[in-house]
PDB file of C-alpha atoms in Angstrom:
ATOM      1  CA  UNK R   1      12.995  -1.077   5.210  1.00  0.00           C
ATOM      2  CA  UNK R   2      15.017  -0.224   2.033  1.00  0.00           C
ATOM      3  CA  UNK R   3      18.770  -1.504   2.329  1.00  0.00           C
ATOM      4  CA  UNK R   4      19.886   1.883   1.047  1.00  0.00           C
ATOM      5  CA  UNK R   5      17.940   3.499   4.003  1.00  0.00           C
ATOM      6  CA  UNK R   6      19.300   1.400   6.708  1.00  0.00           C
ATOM      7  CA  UNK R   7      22.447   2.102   5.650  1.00  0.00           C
ATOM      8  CA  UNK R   8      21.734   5.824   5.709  1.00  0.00           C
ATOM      9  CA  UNK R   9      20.609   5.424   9.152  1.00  0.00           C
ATOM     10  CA  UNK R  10      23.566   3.324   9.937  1.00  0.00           C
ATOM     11  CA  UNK R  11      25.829   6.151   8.705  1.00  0.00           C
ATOM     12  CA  UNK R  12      23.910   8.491  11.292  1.00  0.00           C
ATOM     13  CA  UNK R  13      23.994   6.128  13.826  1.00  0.00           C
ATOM     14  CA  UNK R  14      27.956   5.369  13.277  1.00  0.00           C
ATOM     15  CA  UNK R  15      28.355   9.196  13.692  1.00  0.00           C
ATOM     16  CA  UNK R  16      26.819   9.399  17.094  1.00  0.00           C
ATOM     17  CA  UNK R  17      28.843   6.598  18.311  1.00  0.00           C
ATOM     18  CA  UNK R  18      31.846   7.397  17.166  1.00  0.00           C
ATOM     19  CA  UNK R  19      31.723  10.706  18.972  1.00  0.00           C
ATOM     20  CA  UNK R  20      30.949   9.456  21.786  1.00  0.00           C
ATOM     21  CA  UNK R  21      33.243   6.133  21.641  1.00  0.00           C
ATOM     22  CA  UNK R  22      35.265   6.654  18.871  1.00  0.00           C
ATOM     23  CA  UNK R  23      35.020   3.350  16.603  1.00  0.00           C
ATOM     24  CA  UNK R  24      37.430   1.366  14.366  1.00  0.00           C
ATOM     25  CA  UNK R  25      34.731  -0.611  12.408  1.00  0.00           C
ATOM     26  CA  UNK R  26      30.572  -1.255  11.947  1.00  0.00           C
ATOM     27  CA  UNK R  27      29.441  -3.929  10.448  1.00  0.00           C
ATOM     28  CA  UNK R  28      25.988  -4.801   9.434  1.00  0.00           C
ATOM     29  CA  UNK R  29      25.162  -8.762   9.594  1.00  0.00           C
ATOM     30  CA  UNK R  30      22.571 -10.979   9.690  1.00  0.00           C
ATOM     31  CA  UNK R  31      19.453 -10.897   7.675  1.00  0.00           C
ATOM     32  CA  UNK R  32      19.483  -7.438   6.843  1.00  0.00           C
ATOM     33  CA  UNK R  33      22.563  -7.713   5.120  1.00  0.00           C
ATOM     34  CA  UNK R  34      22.050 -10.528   3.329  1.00  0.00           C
ATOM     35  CA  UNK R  35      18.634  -9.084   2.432  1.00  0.00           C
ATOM     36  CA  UNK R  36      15.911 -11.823   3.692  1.00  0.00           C
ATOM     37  CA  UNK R  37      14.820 -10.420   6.370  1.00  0.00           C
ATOM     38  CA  UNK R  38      11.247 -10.158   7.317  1.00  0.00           C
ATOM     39  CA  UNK R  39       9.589  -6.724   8.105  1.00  0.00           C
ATOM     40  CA  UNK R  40       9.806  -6.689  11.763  1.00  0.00           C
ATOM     41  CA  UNK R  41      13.397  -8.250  11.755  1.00  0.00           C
ATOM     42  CA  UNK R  42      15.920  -6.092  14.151  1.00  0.00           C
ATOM     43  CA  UNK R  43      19.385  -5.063  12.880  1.00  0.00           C
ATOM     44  CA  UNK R  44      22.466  -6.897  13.609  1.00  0.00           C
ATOM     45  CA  UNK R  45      25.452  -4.547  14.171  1.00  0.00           C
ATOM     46  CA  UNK R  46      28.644  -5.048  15.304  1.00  0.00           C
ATOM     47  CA  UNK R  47      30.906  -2.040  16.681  1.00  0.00           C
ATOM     48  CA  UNK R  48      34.396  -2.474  17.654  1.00  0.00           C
ATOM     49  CA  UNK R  49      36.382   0.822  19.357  1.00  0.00           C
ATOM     50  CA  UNK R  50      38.537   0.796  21.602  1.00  0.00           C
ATOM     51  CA  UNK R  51      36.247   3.541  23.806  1.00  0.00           C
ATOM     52  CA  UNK R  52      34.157   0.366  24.918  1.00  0.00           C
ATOM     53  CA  UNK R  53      37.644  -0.704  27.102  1.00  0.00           C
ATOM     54  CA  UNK R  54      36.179   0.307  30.247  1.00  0.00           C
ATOM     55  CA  UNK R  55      32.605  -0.409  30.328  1.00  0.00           C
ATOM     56  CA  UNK R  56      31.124  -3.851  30.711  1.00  0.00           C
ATOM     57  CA  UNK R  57      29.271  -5.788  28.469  1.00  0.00           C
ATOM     58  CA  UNK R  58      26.019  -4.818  29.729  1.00  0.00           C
ATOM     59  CA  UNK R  59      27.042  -1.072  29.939  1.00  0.00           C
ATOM     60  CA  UNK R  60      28.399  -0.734  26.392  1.00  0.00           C
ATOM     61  CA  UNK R  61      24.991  -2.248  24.877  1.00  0.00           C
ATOM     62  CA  UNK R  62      23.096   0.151  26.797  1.00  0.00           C
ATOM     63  CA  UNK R  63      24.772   3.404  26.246  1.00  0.00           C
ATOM     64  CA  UNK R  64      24.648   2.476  22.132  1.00  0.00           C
ATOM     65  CA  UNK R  65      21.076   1.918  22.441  1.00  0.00           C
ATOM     66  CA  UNK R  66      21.014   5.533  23.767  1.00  0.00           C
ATOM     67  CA  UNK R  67      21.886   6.574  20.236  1.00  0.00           C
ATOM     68  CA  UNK R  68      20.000   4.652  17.674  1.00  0.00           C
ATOM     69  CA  UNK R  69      17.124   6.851  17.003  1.00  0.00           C
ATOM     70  CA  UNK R  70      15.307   4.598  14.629  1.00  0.00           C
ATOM     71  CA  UNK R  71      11.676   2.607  15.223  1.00  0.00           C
ATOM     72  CA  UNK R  72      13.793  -0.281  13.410  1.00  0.00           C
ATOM     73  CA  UNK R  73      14.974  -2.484  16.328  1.00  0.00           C
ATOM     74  CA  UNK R  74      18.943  -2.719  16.660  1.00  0.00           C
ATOM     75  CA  UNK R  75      20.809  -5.763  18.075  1.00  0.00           C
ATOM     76  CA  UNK R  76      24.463  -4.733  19.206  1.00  0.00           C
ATOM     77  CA  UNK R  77      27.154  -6.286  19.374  1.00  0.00           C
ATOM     78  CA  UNK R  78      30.071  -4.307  21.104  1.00  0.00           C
ATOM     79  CA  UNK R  79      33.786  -5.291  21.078  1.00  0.00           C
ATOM     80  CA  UNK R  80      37.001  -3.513  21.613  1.00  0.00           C
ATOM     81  CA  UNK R  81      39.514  -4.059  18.964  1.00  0.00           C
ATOM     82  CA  UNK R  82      41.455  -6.805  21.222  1.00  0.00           C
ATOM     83  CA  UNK R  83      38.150  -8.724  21.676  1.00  0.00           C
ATOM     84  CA  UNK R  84      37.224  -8.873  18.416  1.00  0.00           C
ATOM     85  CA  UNK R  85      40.564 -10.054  16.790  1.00  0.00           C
ATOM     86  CA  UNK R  86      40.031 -12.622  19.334  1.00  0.00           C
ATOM     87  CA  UNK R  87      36.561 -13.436  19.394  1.00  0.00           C
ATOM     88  CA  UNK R  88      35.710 -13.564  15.556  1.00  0.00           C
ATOM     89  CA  UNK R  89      37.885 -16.615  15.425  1.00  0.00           C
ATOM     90  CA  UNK R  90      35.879 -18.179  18.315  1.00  0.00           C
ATOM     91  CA  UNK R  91      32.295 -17.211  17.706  1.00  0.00           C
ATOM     92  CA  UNK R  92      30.037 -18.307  14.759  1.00  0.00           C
ATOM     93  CA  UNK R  93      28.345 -15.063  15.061  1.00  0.00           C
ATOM     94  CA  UNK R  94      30.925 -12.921  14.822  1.00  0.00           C
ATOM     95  CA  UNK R  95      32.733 -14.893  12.303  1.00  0.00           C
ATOM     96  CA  UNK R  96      29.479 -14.733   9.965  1.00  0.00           C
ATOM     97  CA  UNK R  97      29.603 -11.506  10.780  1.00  0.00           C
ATOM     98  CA  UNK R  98      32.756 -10.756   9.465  1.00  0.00           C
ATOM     99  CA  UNK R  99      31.672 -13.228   6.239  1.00  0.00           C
ATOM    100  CA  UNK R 100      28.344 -11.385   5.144  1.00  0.00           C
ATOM    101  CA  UNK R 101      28.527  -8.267   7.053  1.00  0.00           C
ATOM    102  CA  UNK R 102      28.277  -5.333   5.031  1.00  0.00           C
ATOM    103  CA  UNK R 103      30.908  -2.427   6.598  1.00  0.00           C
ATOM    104  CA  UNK R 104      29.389   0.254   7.708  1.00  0.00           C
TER     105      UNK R 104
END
């Protein structure tokens, strides 16, 4: 898939989860962003909002999965702004993340 079309379906996606969650920031990471990723290779997001505050780990990741619409698989990563801030100085994921990721 096309950068420029992920993105567009990133935009789409961002919209549904912001209504339902509200969101402070998306980030696309991994090898999508950096742009060598193979043709079956998922895409990395990370979404921070502080709607995620009251759902577990396990919850959040499945009601955003509920909204991507695409056949492209989509690995989430979902964070309220307090675990982030925290986190991305912690974990070489998110810290990557926050290195390459393209914002969303």
């Amino acid at each position: 898939m096309v950068l420029t079309s992920l993105i567009q379906k990133l935009k789409a996606f961002k919209r549904r989860v912001k209504a339902k969650f509200g969101l402070d920031e998306m980030l696309l990471f991994g090898s999508r962003a950096r742009g060598d990723h193979l043709q079956d290779s998922d895409a990395d997001v990370v979404l921070v909002s502080r709607g995620f505050s009251n759902l577990s780990f396990p919850r959040r990741l499945s009601a955003v999965s509920e909204l991507w619409m695409e056949k492209t698989r989509m690995d989430a990563l979902c964070y309220t702004p307090e675990e982030f801030k925290r986190l991305k100085l912690k974990s070489y994921v998110l810290s990557a993340a926050v290195r390459e990721g393209i914002c969303i």
